[in-house]
Amino acid sequence: MPRESLQARASRTQQIIAGLRRAYPDAHCELNYSTPLELLIATILSAQCTDKQVNIVTAELFKKYRRAEDFAIATQAQLEADVRRIGFFRNKAKNIRACCQKLIERHGGEVPRTMDDLHALAGVGRKTANVVLGNAFNLNVGVVVDTHVARVSQRLGLTRATTPEKIEPELMKLVPQPEWALFSHWLIWHGRRRCSAR
C-alpha cells in the first residue's frame, strides 16, 4: 500500500480533529491543580502512573506544600512519605525537591514559561514541559506524547514512529499549532474512554 502524502495526512487529520472536537467538547487536563507549580509537581508525579492516583495524593500534598520553598526545604524522607502511594516515589520526591530548589535559585520560586528553562529542571522532560506550557500558560510549544497519544496516533495512521521524540514532530506538522495542547487531550480522552489498548 503506497504511503500517504503529508498533504493527504494533514487533510485527514483535520477530519479527525473535527470528529474528536465533537466527541470530546470538554476535553482538558485531568490532573487537579490551581497554580503552575501544582501542575508541574502533579505532572512529575504522573510519569508511569494514572492521573486518578496522582489526584488522590496531591489533594493532601497541595494543602501541605504551597510554594516551591515548601518542597525545597522538606526532607527527602518527609516528601517520600507524602507521595509513597505513587510508583517510583523515592526518585520523584528527589526530583521534586531538586526541581523546586532550582526554581528558587533561577526563577524566584516561579515556574518559567519557556521549554529550555523548564527542561533544565530536575525531573522535567519535554512531555512534562509541554503539559505545563500548554495548560498552565496556554502556550503551544509542542504536542504532549504520552502512551495514549502514541498508541492512538499510530492506530489512526498519523505516524509510524514509535518513540515520543519522533512522534511529536510528525504530529506538529499535521495539527495546527493553536490546537497542539487540545489535540493531546482529545487523543488522551479517546484512548481512555473508547480506544482501549487491546
Tab-separated table of N, CA and C in Angstrom, residues 8-170:
chain	number	residue	atom	x	y	z
A	8	ALA	N	-2.142	14.681	2.204
A	8	ALA	CA	-3.317	13.827	2.404
A	8	ALA	C	-3.509	13.529	3.896
A	9	ARG	N	-2.390	13.289	4.583
A	9	ARG	CA	-2.470	13.008	6.026
A	9	ARG	C	-2.942	14.238	6.795
A	10	ALA	N	-2.462	15.425	6.380
A	10	ALA	CA	-2.861	16.673	7.043
A	10	ALA	C	-4.362	16.913	6.856
A	11	SER	N	-4.850	16.615	5.665
A	11	SER	CA	-6.278	16.807	5.381
A	11	SER	C	-7.112	15.811	6.189
A	12	ARG	N	-6.637	14.566	6.284
A	12	ARG	CA	-7.334	13.551	7.085
A	12	ARG	C	-7.290	13.926	8.563
A	13	THR	N	-6.172	14.517	8.994
A	13	THR	CA	-6.033	14.951	10.387
A	13	THR	C	-7.108	15.982	10.726
A	14	GLN	N	-7.411	16.891	9.783
A	14	GLN	CA	-8.454	17.903	10.014
A	14	GLN	C	-9.809	17.238	10.260
A	15	GLN	N	-10.084	16.150	9.514
A	15	GLN	CA	-11.353	15.419	9.707
A	15	GLN	C	-11.363	14.731	11.075
A	16	ILE	N	-10.213	14.166	11.443
A	16	ILE	CA	-10.091	13.503	12.753
A	16	ILE	C	-10.306	14.526	13.875
A	17	ILE	N	-9.683	15.704	13.732
A	17	ILE	CA	-9.829	16.768	14.735
A	17	ILE	C	-11.298	17.177	14.878
A	18	ALA	N	-11.987	17.321	13.743
A	18	ALA	CA	-13.410	17.713	13.779
A	18	ALA	C	-14.223	16.664	14.543
A	19	GLY	N	-13.940	15.386	14.305
A	19	GLY	CA	-14.642	14.299	14.999
A	19	GLY	C	-14.335	14.279	16.488
A	20	LEU	N	-13.053	14.474	16.835
A	20	LEU	CA	-12.648	14.484	18.245
A	20	LEU	C	-13.261	15.677	18.982
A	21	ARG	N	-13.303	16.817	18.303
A	21	ARG	CA	-13.885	18.022	18.917
A	21	ARG	C	-15.363	17.797	19.239
A	22	ARG	N	-16.069	17.126	18.323
A	22	ARG	CA	-17.495	16.823	18.567
A	22	ARG	C	-17.651	15.806	19.699
A	23	ALA	N	-16.786	14.791	19.703
A	23	ALA	CA	-16.907	13.712	20.694
A	23	ALA	C	-16.510	14.163	22.102
A	24	TYR	N	-15.499	15.046	22.183
A	24	TYR	CA	-14.967	15.447	23.500
A	24	TYR	C	-14.891	16.968	23.612
A	25	PRO	N	-16.042	17.653	23.619
A	25	PRO	CA	-16.014	19.123	23.669
A	25	PRO	C	-15.431	19.662	24.977
A	26	ASP	N	-15.434	18.828	26.020
A	26	ASP	CA	-14.938	19.286	27.331
A	26	ASP	C	-13.542	18.773	27.657
A	27	ALA	N	-12.837	18.217	26.680
A	27	ALA	CA	-11.511	17.630	26.948
A	27	ALA	C	-10.579	18.654	27.601
A	28	HIS	N	-9.889	18.220	28.643
A	28	HIS	CA	-8.961	19.086	29.367
A	28	HIS	C	-7.977	18.201	30.122
A	29	CYS	N	-6.981	18.824	30.719
A	29	CYS	CA	-6.011	18.103	31.547
A	29	CYS	C	-6.749	17.542	32.761
A	30	GLU	N	-6.580	16.240	33.025
A	30	GLU	CA	-7.325	15.626	34.133
A	30	GLU	C	-6.552	15.592	35.453
A	31	LEU	N	-5.385	16.229	35.465
A	31	LEU	CA	-4.676	16.401	36.735
A	31	LEU	C	-5.302	17.608	37.443
A	32	ASN	N	-5.521	17.497	38.749
A	32	ASN	CA	-6.088	18.614	39.510
A	32	ASN	C	-4.970	19.568	39.933
A	33	TYR	N	-5.146	20.852	39.622
A	33	TYR	CA	-4.144	21.856	40.000
A	33	TYR	C	-4.797	23.223	40.001
A	34	SER	N	-4.217	24.153	40.761
A	34	SER	CA	-4.749	25.522	40.743
A	34	SER	C	-3.665	26.548	40.441
A	35	THR	N	-2.397	26.109	40.365
A	35	THR	CA	-1.297	27.022	40.027
A	35	THR	C	-0.332	26.293	39.082
A	36	PRO	N	0.512	27.048	38.361
A	36	PRO	CA	1.510	26.400	37.507
A	36	PRO	C	2.425	25.447	38.307
A	37	LEU	N	2.788	25.840	39.539
A	37	LEU	CA	3.639	24.972	40.363
A	37	LEU	C	2.935	23.644	40.658
A	38	GLU	N	1.662	23.705	41.012
A	38	GLU	CA	0.916	22.474	41.299
A	38	GLU	C	0.856	21.570	40.067
A	39	LEU	N	0.651	22.171	38.888
A	39	LEU	CA	0.620	21.366	37.670
A	39	LEU	C	1.981	20.737	37.400
A	40	LEU	N	3.045	21.493	37.613
A	40	LEU	CA	4.405	20.970	37.414
A	40	LEU	C	4.656	19.769	38.326
A	41	ILE	N	4.327	19.900	39.604
A	41	ILE	CA	4.535	18.808	40.569
A	41	ILE	C	3.664	17.603	40.204
A	42	ALA	N	2.391	17.849	39.894
A	42	ALA	CA	1.470	16.759	39.545
A	42	ALA	C	1.954	16.009	38.302
A	43	THR	N	2.495	16.750	37.328
A	43	THR	CA	2.955	16.121	36.093
A	43	THR	C	4.209	15.289	36.342
A	44	ILE	N	5.105	15.775	37.189
A	44	ILE	CA	6.292	14.972	37.554
A	44	ILE	C	5.826	13.674	38.218
A	45	LEU	N	4.828	13.770	39.099
A	45	LEU	CA	4.318	12.582	39.796
A	45	LEU	C	3.592	11.621	38.850
A	46	SER	N	3.061	12.156	37.739
A	46	SER	CA	2.202	11.341	36.874
A	46	SER	C	2.952	10.378	35.949
A	47	ALA	N	4.278	10.505	35.866
A	47	ALA	CA	5.033	9.598	34.985
A	47	ALA	C	4.775	8.147	35.398
A	48	GLN	N	4.349	7.336	34.442
A	48	GLN	CA	4.053	5.908	34.670
A	48	GLN	C	3.091	5.692	35.844
A	49	CYS	N	2.102	6.572	35.923
A	49	CYS	CA	1.118	6.498	36.999
A	49	CYS	C	-0.175	7.125	36.482
A	50	THR	N	-1.322	6.703	36.988
A	50	THR	CA	-2.587	7.261	36.493
A	50	THR	C	-2.853	8.643	37.103
A	51	ASP	N	-3.552	9.487	36.339
A	51	ASP	CA	-3.927	10.812	36.848
A	51	ASP	C	-4.801	10.667	38.092
A	52	LYS	N	-5.647	9.648	38.093
A	52	LYS	CA	-6.550	9.415	39.228
A	52	LYS	C	-5.742	9.221	40.520
A	53	GLN	N	-4.700	8.387	40.433
A	53	GLN	CA	-3.844	8.110	41.588
A	53	GLN	C	-3.111	9.378	42.036
A	54	VAL	N	-2.602	10.150	41.061
A	54	VAL	CA	-1.899	11.402	41.377
A	54	VAL	C	-2.845	12.373	42.083
A	55	ASN	N	-4.080	12.490	41.594
A	55	ASN	CA	-5.046	13.420	42.190
A	55	ASN	C	-5.372	13.060	43.635
A	56	ILE	N	-5.369	11.765	43.952
A	56	ILE	CA	-5.611	11.329	45.344
A	56	ILE	C	-4.479	11.847	46.233
A	57	VAL	N	-3.235	11.695	45.749
A	57	VAL	CA	-2.063	12.106	46.538
A	57	VAL	C	-1.954	13.626	46.635
A	58	THR	N	-2.184	14.325	45.519
A	58	THR	CA	-1.991	15.786	45.538
A	58	THR	C	-3.090	16.518	46.312
A	59	ALA	N	-4.233	15.877	46.509
A	59	ALA	CA	-5.303	16.514	47.299
A	59	ALA	C	-4.765	16.920	48.676
A	60	GLU	N	-3.969	16.045	49.287
A	60	GLU	CA	-3.370	16.359	50.598
A	60	GLU	C	-2.049	17.119	50.441
A	61	LEU	N	-1.269	16.690	49.443
A	61	LEU	CA	0.068	17.268	49.235
A	61	LEU	C	0.009	18.785	49.050
A	62	PHE	N	-0.954	19.256	48.250
A	62	PHE	CA	-1.017	20.687	47.942
A	62	PHE	C	-1.583	21.523	49.089
A	63	LYS	N	-2.145	20.858	50.100
A	63	LYS	CA	-2.551	21.602	51.300
A	63	LYS	C	-1.315	21.859	52.170
A	64	LYS	N	-0.395	20.903	52.126
A	64	LYS	CA	0.792	20.950	52.982
A	64	LYS	C	1.919	21.782	52.360
A	65	TYR	N	2.079	21.659	51.053
A	65	TYR	CA	3.150	22.371	50.340
A	65	TYR	C	2.504	23.347	49.357
A	66	ARG	N	2.677	24.637	49.616
A	66	ARG	CA	2.000	25.628	48.768
A	66	ARG	C	2.941	26.366	47.819
A	67	ARG	N	4.228	26.454	48.194
A	67	ARG	CA	5.182	27.197	47.366
A	67	ARG	C	6.394	26.319	47.061
A	68	ALA	N	7.192	26.743	46.105
A	68	ALA	CA	8.408	25.991	45.766
A	68	ALA	C	9.286	25.818	47.005
A	69	GLU	N	9.323	26.874	47.854
A	69	GLU	CA	10.138	26.817	49.076
A	69	GLU	C	9.720	25.657	49.987
A	70	ASP	N	8.417	25.401	50.061
A	70	ASP	CA	7.918	24.335	50.940
A	70	ASP	C	8.459	22.969	50.500
A	71	PHE	N	8.481	22.739	49.185
A	71	PHE	CA	9.021	21.469	48.666
A	71	PHE	C	10.540	21.425	48.839
A	72	ALA	N	11.189	22.566	48.593
A	72	ALA	CA	12.656	22.619	48.626
A	72	ALA	C	13.212	22.354	50.020
A	73	ILE	N	12.510	22.814	51.055
A	73	ILE	CA	13.049	22.632	52.419
A	73	ILE	C	12.569	21.337	53.090
A	74	ALA	N	11.636	20.645	52.441
A	74	ALA	CA	11.188	19.354	53.006
A	74	ALA	C	12.349	18.368	52.973
A	75	THR	N	12.399	17.476	53.938
A	75	THR	CA	13.443	16.450	53.883
A	75	THR	C	13.020	15.391	52.866
A	76	GLN	N	14.013	14.658	52.375
A	76	GLN	CA	13.722	13.587	51.422
A	76	GLN	C	12.729	12.591	52.036
A	77	ALA	N	12.962	12.204	53.297
A	77	ALA	CA	12.111	11.212	53.973
A	77	ALA	C	10.675	11.719	54.115
A	78	GLN	N	10.560	12.995	54.429
A	78	GLN	CA	9.247	13.620	54.618
A	78	GLN	C	8.447	13.595	53.312
A	79	LEU	N	9.094	14.038	52.226
A	79	LEU	CA	8.402	14.101	50.933
A	79	LEU	C	8.086	12.698	50.416
A	80	GLU	N	9.017	11.772	50.617
A	80	GLU	CA	8.769	10.371	50.224
A	80	GLU	C	7.505	9.849	50.919
A	81	ALA	N	7.390	10.137	52.207
A	81	ALA	CA	6.224	9.667	52.970
A	81	ALA	C	4.933	10.252	52.401
A	82	ASP	N	5.005	11.503	51.927
A	82	ASP	CA	3.815	12.178	51.398
A	82	ASP	C	3.401	11.705	50.006
A	83	VAL	N	4.334	11.094	49.263
A	83	VAL	CA	3.989	10.636	47.897
A	83	VAL	C	4.149	9.121	47.750
A	84	ARG	N	4.224	8.430	48.877
A	84	ARG	CA	4.511	6.992	48.898
A	84	ARG	C	3.567	6.137	48.041
A	85	ARG	N	2.324	6.580	47.874
A	85	ARG	CA	1.339	5.796	47.094
A	85	ARG	C	1.657	5.742	45.604
A	86	ILE	N	2.559	6.626	45.161
A	86	ILE	CA	2.877	6.763	43.732
A	86	ILE	C	4.071	5.879	43.381
A	87	GLY	N	4.023	5.266	42.206
A	87	GLY	CA	5.158	4.458	41.747
A	87	GLY	C	6.419	5.309	41.633
A	88	PHE	N	7.583	4.726	41.891
A	88	PHE	CA	8.885	5.415	41.815
A	88	PHE	C	8.922	6.642	42.738
A	89	PHE	N	8.243	6.535	43.891
A	89	PHE	CA	8.070	7.699	44.763
A	89	PHE	C	9.386	8.268	45.275
A	90	ARG	N	10.406	7.413	45.506
A	90	ARG	CA	11.690	7.925	46.017
A	90	ARG	C	12.344	8.864	45.004
A	91	ASN	N	12.415	8.390	43.767
A	91	ASN	CA	13.041	9.180	42.700
A	91	ASN	C	12.246	10.455	42.424
A	92	LYS	N	10.923	10.340	42.442
A	92	LYS	CA	10.078	11.507	42.173
A	92	LYS	C	10.215	12.546	43.296
A	93	ALA	N	10.292	12.089	44.536
A	93	ALA	CA	10.481	13.016	45.667
A	93	ALA	C	11.814	13.748	45.515
A	94	LYS	N	12.850	12.999	45.122
A	94	LYS	CA	14.183	13.597	44.927
A	94	LYS	C	14.134	14.655	43.818
A	95	ASN	N	13.485	14.318	42.707
A	95	ASN	CA	13.387	15.257	41.584
A	95	ASN	C	12.578	16.502	41.944
A	96	ILE	N	11.484	16.310	42.687
A	96	ILE	CA	10.641	17.462	43.067
A	96	ILE	C	11.423	18.425	43.956
A	97	ARG	N	12.168	17.895	44.902
A	97	ARG	CA	12.968	18.765	45.782
A	97	ARG	C	14.021	19.522	44.978
A	98	ALA	N	14.740	18.795	44.106
A	98	ALA	CA	15.795	19.423	43.284
A	98	ALA	C	15.197	20.445	42.315
A	99	CYS	N	14.054	20.101	41.746
A	99	CYS	CA	13.361	20.994	40.816
A	99	CYS	C	12.989	22.301	41.520
A	100	CYS	N	12.426	22.191	42.708
A	100	CYS	CA	11.987	23.389	43.445
A	100	CYS	C	13.170	24.222	43.940
A	101	GLN	N	14.281	23.545	44.276
A	101	GLN	CA	15.482	24.290	44.669
A	101	GLN	C	15.975	25.145	43.496
A	102	LYS	N	15.938	24.547	42.289
A	102	LYS	CA	16.372	25.276	41.091
A	102	LYS	C	15.381	26.397	40.747
A	103	LEU	N	14.089	26.167	40.985
A	103	LEU	CA	13.091	27.221	40.745
A	103	LEU	C	13.400	28.441	41.613
A	104	ILE	N	13.827	28.203	42.849
A	104	ILE	CA	14.149	29.296	43.768
A	104	ILE	C	15.434	30.005	43.327
A	105	GLU	N	16.467	29.206	43.022
A	105	GLU	CA	17.767	29.781	42.616
A	105	GLU	C	17.669	30.587	41.325
A	106	ARG	N	16.962	30.038	40.338
A	106	ARG	CA	16.991	30.653	38.998
A	106	ARG	C	15.770	31.482	38.632
A	107	HIS	N	14.619	31.214	39.275
A	107	HIS	CA	13.384	31.857	38.808
A	107	HIS	C	12.552	32.477	39.935
A	108	GLY	N	13.192	32.741	41.074
A	108	GLY	CA	12.477	33.374	42.183
A	108	GLY	C	11.299	32.562	42.685
A	109	GLY	N	11.383	31.227	42.518
A	109	GLY	CA	10.319	30.345	43.001
A	109	GLY	C	9.141	30.210	42.047
A	110	GLU	N	9.204	30.935	40.909
A	110	GLU	CA	8.115	30.876	39.929
A	110	GLU	C	8.425	29.849	38.838
A	111	VAL	N	7.369	29.279	38.257
A	111	VAL	CA	7.545	28.315	37.166
A	111	VAL	C	7.826	29.094	35.881
A	112	PRO	N	8.946	28.783	35.199
A	112	PRO	CA	9.276	29.527	33.974
A	112	PRO	C	8.342	29.174	32.814
A	113	ARG	N	8.344	30.038	31.786
A	113	ARG	CA	7.409	29.884	30.670
A	113	ARG	C	8.096	29.510	29.362
A	114	THR	N	9.316	28.936	29.433
A	114	THR	CA	9.956	28.505	28.183
A	114	THR	C	10.346	27.036	28.280
A	115	MET	N	10.393	26.388	27.127
A	115	MET	CA	10.777	24.980	27.051
A	115	MET	C	12.174	24.768	27.635
A	116	ASP	N	13.128	25.623	27.244
A	116	ASP	CA	14.515	25.443	27.705
A	116	ASP	C	14.630	25.565	29.224
A	117	ASP	N	13.967	26.580	29.792
A	117	ASP	CA	14.042	26.777	31.250
A	117	ASP	C	13.382	25.622	32.003
A	118	LEU	N	12.252	25.143	31.493
A	118	LEU	CA	11.565	24.020	32.148
A	118	LEU	C	12.384	22.743	32.024
A	119	HIS	N	12.915	22.514	30.836
A	119	HIS	CA	13.681	21.298	30.551
A	119	HIS	C	14.929	21.201	31.424
A	120	ALA	N	15.428	22.355	31.865
A	120	ALA	CA	16.636	22.381	32.700
A	120	ALA	C	16.353	21.982	34.151
A	121	LEU	N	15.076	21.827	34.503
A	121	LEU	CA	14.707	21.467	35.877
A	121	LEU	C	14.762	19.953	36.081
A	122	ALA	N	15.101	19.522	37.297
A	122	ALA	CA	15.166	18.089	37.611
A	122	ALA	C	13.813	17.431	37.403
A	123	GLY	N	13.811	16.276	36.752
A	123	GLY	CA	12.580	15.504	36.585
A	123	GLY	C	11.647	16.028	35.512
A	124	VAL	N	12.096	17.056	34.751
A	124	VAL	CA	11.230	17.649	33.730
A	124	VAL	C	11.766	17.341	32.336
A	125	GLY	N	11.048	16.465	31.633
A	125	GLY	CA	11.379	16.170	30.243
A	125	GLY	C	10.505	17.009	29.338
A	126	ARG	N	10.591	16.749	28.056
A	126	ARG	CA	9.827	17.530	27.075
A	126	ARG	C	8.317	17.365	27.281
A	127	LYS	N	7.894	16.143	27.606
A	127	LYS	CA	6.458	15.906	27.789
A	127	LYS	C	5.915	16.753	28.953
A	128	THR	N	6.601	16.726	30.086
A	128	THR	CA	6.179	17.500	31.260
A	128	THR	C	6.164	18.998	30.943
A	129	ALA	N	7.210	19.457	30.261
A	129	ALA	CA	7.287	20.876	29.889
A	129	ALA	C	6.102	21.254	28.990
A	130	ASN	N	5.772	20.391	28.020
A	130	ASN	CA	4.631	20.654	27.134
A	130	ASN	C	3.315	20.723	27.909
A	131	VAL	N	3.145	19.832	28.891
A	131	VAL	CA	1.923	19.833	29.712
A	131	VAL	C	1.797	21.174	30.436
A	132	VAL	N	2.889	21.609	31.074
A	132	VAL	CA	2.863	22.850	31.851
A	132	VAL	C	2.642	24.065	30.944
A	133	LEU	N	3.401	24.137	29.855
A	133	LEU	CA	3.279	25.296	28.957
A	133	LEU	C	1.882	25.374	28.340
A	134	GLY	N	1.368	24.246	27.890
A	134	GLY	CA	0.075	24.230	27.206
A	134	GLY	C	-1.107	24.469	28.124
A	135	ASN	N	-1.021	23.968	29.353
A	135	ASN	CA	-2.177	24.027	30.251
A	135	ASN	C	-2.113	25.159	31.269
A	136	ALA	N	-0.930	25.421	31.817
A	136	ALA	CA	-0.821	26.486	32.824
A	136	ALA	C	-0.698	27.857	32.162
A	137	PHE	N	-0.047	27.894	30.966
A	137	PHE	CA	0.252	29.192	30.343
A	137	PHE	C	-0.381	29.372	28.964
A	138	ASN	N	-1.111	28.364	28.504
A	138	ASN	CA	-1.741	28.466	27.184
A	138	ASN	C	-0.746	28.689	26.058
A	139	LEU	N	0.459	28.108	26.189
A	139	LEU	CA	1.499	28.254	25.172
A	139	LEU	C	1.656	26.927	24.439
A	140	ASN	N	1.377	26.921	23.145
A	140	ASN	CA	1.503	25.706	22.338
A	140	ASN	C	2.902	25.607	21.735
A	141	VAL	N	3.790	24.979	22.494
A	141	VAL	CA	5.187	24.854	22.073
A	141	VAL	C	5.425	23.485	21.436
A	142	GLY	N	4.622	22.509	21.818
A	142	GLY	CA	4.752	21.160	21.277
A	142	GLY	C	3.499	20.367	21.578
A	143	VAL	N	3.551	19.081	21.199
A	143	VAL	CA	2.420	18.171	21.437
A	143	VAL	C	2.838	17.183	22.520
A	144	VAL	N	2.028	17.049	23.555
A	144	VAL	CA	2.303	16.066	24.608
A	144	VAL	C	2.137	14.675	24.005
A	145	VAL	N	3.184	13.845	24.098
A	145	VAL	CA	3.068	12.468	23.605
A	145	VAL	C	3.222	11.519	24.792
A	146	ASP	N	2.067	11.068	25.319
A	146	ASP	CA	2.092	10.038	26.359
A	146	ASP	C	1.726	8.714	25.696
A	147	THR	N	1.478	7.680	26.496
A	147	THR	CA	1.190	6.359	25.905
A	147	THR	C	-0.083	6.382	25.073
A	148	HIS	N	-1.118	7.111	25.521
A	148	HIS	CA	-2.377	7.170	24.755
A	148	HIS	C	-2.166	7.889	23.422
A	149	VAL	N	-1.481	9.031	23.459
A	149	VAL	CA	-1.252	9.806	22.235
A	149	VAL	C	-0.433	8.974	21.243
A	150	ALA	N	0.595	8.300	21.734
A	150	ALA	CA	1.427	7.466	20.853
A	150	ALA	C	0.579	6.360	20.218
A	151	ARG	N	-0.163	5.642	21.041
A	151	ARG	CA	-0.941	4.492	20.571
A	151	ARG	C	-2.048	4.910	19.601
A	152	VAL	N	-2.818	5.945	19.976
A	152	VAL	CA	-3.964	6.347	19.157
A	152	VAL	C	-3.495	6.989	17.846
A	153	SER	N	-2.428	7.795	17.896
A	153	SER	CA	-1.966	8.430	16.650
A	153	SER	C	-1.411	7.386	15.682
A	154	GLN	N	-0.822	6.319	16.216
A	154	GLN	CA	-0.367	5.213	15.342
A	154	GLN	C	-1.576	4.488	14.751
A	155	ARG	N	-2.554	4.216	15.602
A	155	ARG	CA	-3.742	3.485	15.148
A	155	ARG	C	-4.527	4.269	14.096
A	156	LEU	N	-4.497	5.600	14.208
A	156	LEU	CA	-5.185	6.451	13.230
A	156	LEU	C	-4.357	6.649	11.958
A	157	GLY	N	-3.133	6.089	11.962
A	157	GLY	CA	-2.285	6.202	10.778
A	157	GLY	C	-1.661	7.579	10.610
A	158	LEU	N	-1.543	8.342	11.706
A	158	LEU	CA	-0.935	9.673	11.626
A	158	LEU	C	0.583	9.598	11.694
A	159	THR	N	1.087	8.499	12.228
A	159	THR	CA	2.531	8.302	12.330
A	159	THR	C	2.840	6.807	12.342
A	160	ARG	N	4.037	6.494	11.871
A	160	ARG	CA	4.528	5.114	12.013
A	160	ARG	C	5.647	5.070	13.045
A	161	ALA	N	6.024	6.256	13.515
A	161	ALA	CA	7.101	6.355	14.510
A	161	ALA	C	6.662	5.681	15.805
A	162	THR	N	7.645	5.250	16.585
A	162	THR	CA	7.316	4.515	17.810
A	162	THR	C	7.830	5.201	19.078
A	163	THR	N	8.632	6.254	18.950
A	163	THR	CA	9.134	6.944	20.147
A	163	THR	C	8.541	8.352	20.214
A	164	PRO	N	8.306	8.875	21.436
A	164	PRO	CA	7.762	10.228	21.575
A	164	PRO	C	8.590	11.278	20.813
A	165	GLU	N	9.929	11.107	20.828
A	165	GLU	CA	10.824	12.073	20.160
A	165	GLU	C	10.541	12.157	18.660
A	166	LYS	N	10.124	11.031	18.060
A	166	LYS	CA	9.845	11.028	16.620
A	166	LYS	C	8.373	11.287	16.318
A	167	ILE	N	7.486	10.862	17.230
A	167	ILE	CA	6.047	11.066	17.014
A	167	ILE	C	5.701	12.552	17.100
A	168	GLU	N	6.261	13.250	18.101
A	168	GLU	CA	5.881	14.648	18.325
A	168	GLU	C	6.079	15.540	17.093
A	169	PRO	N	7.282	15.552	16.465
A	169	PRO	CA	7.445	16.432	15.297
A	169	PRO	C	6.514	16.069	14.141
A	170	GLU	N	6.174	14.778	14.008
A	170	GLU	CA	5.246	14.378	12.937
A	170	GLU	C	3.855	14.948	13.202
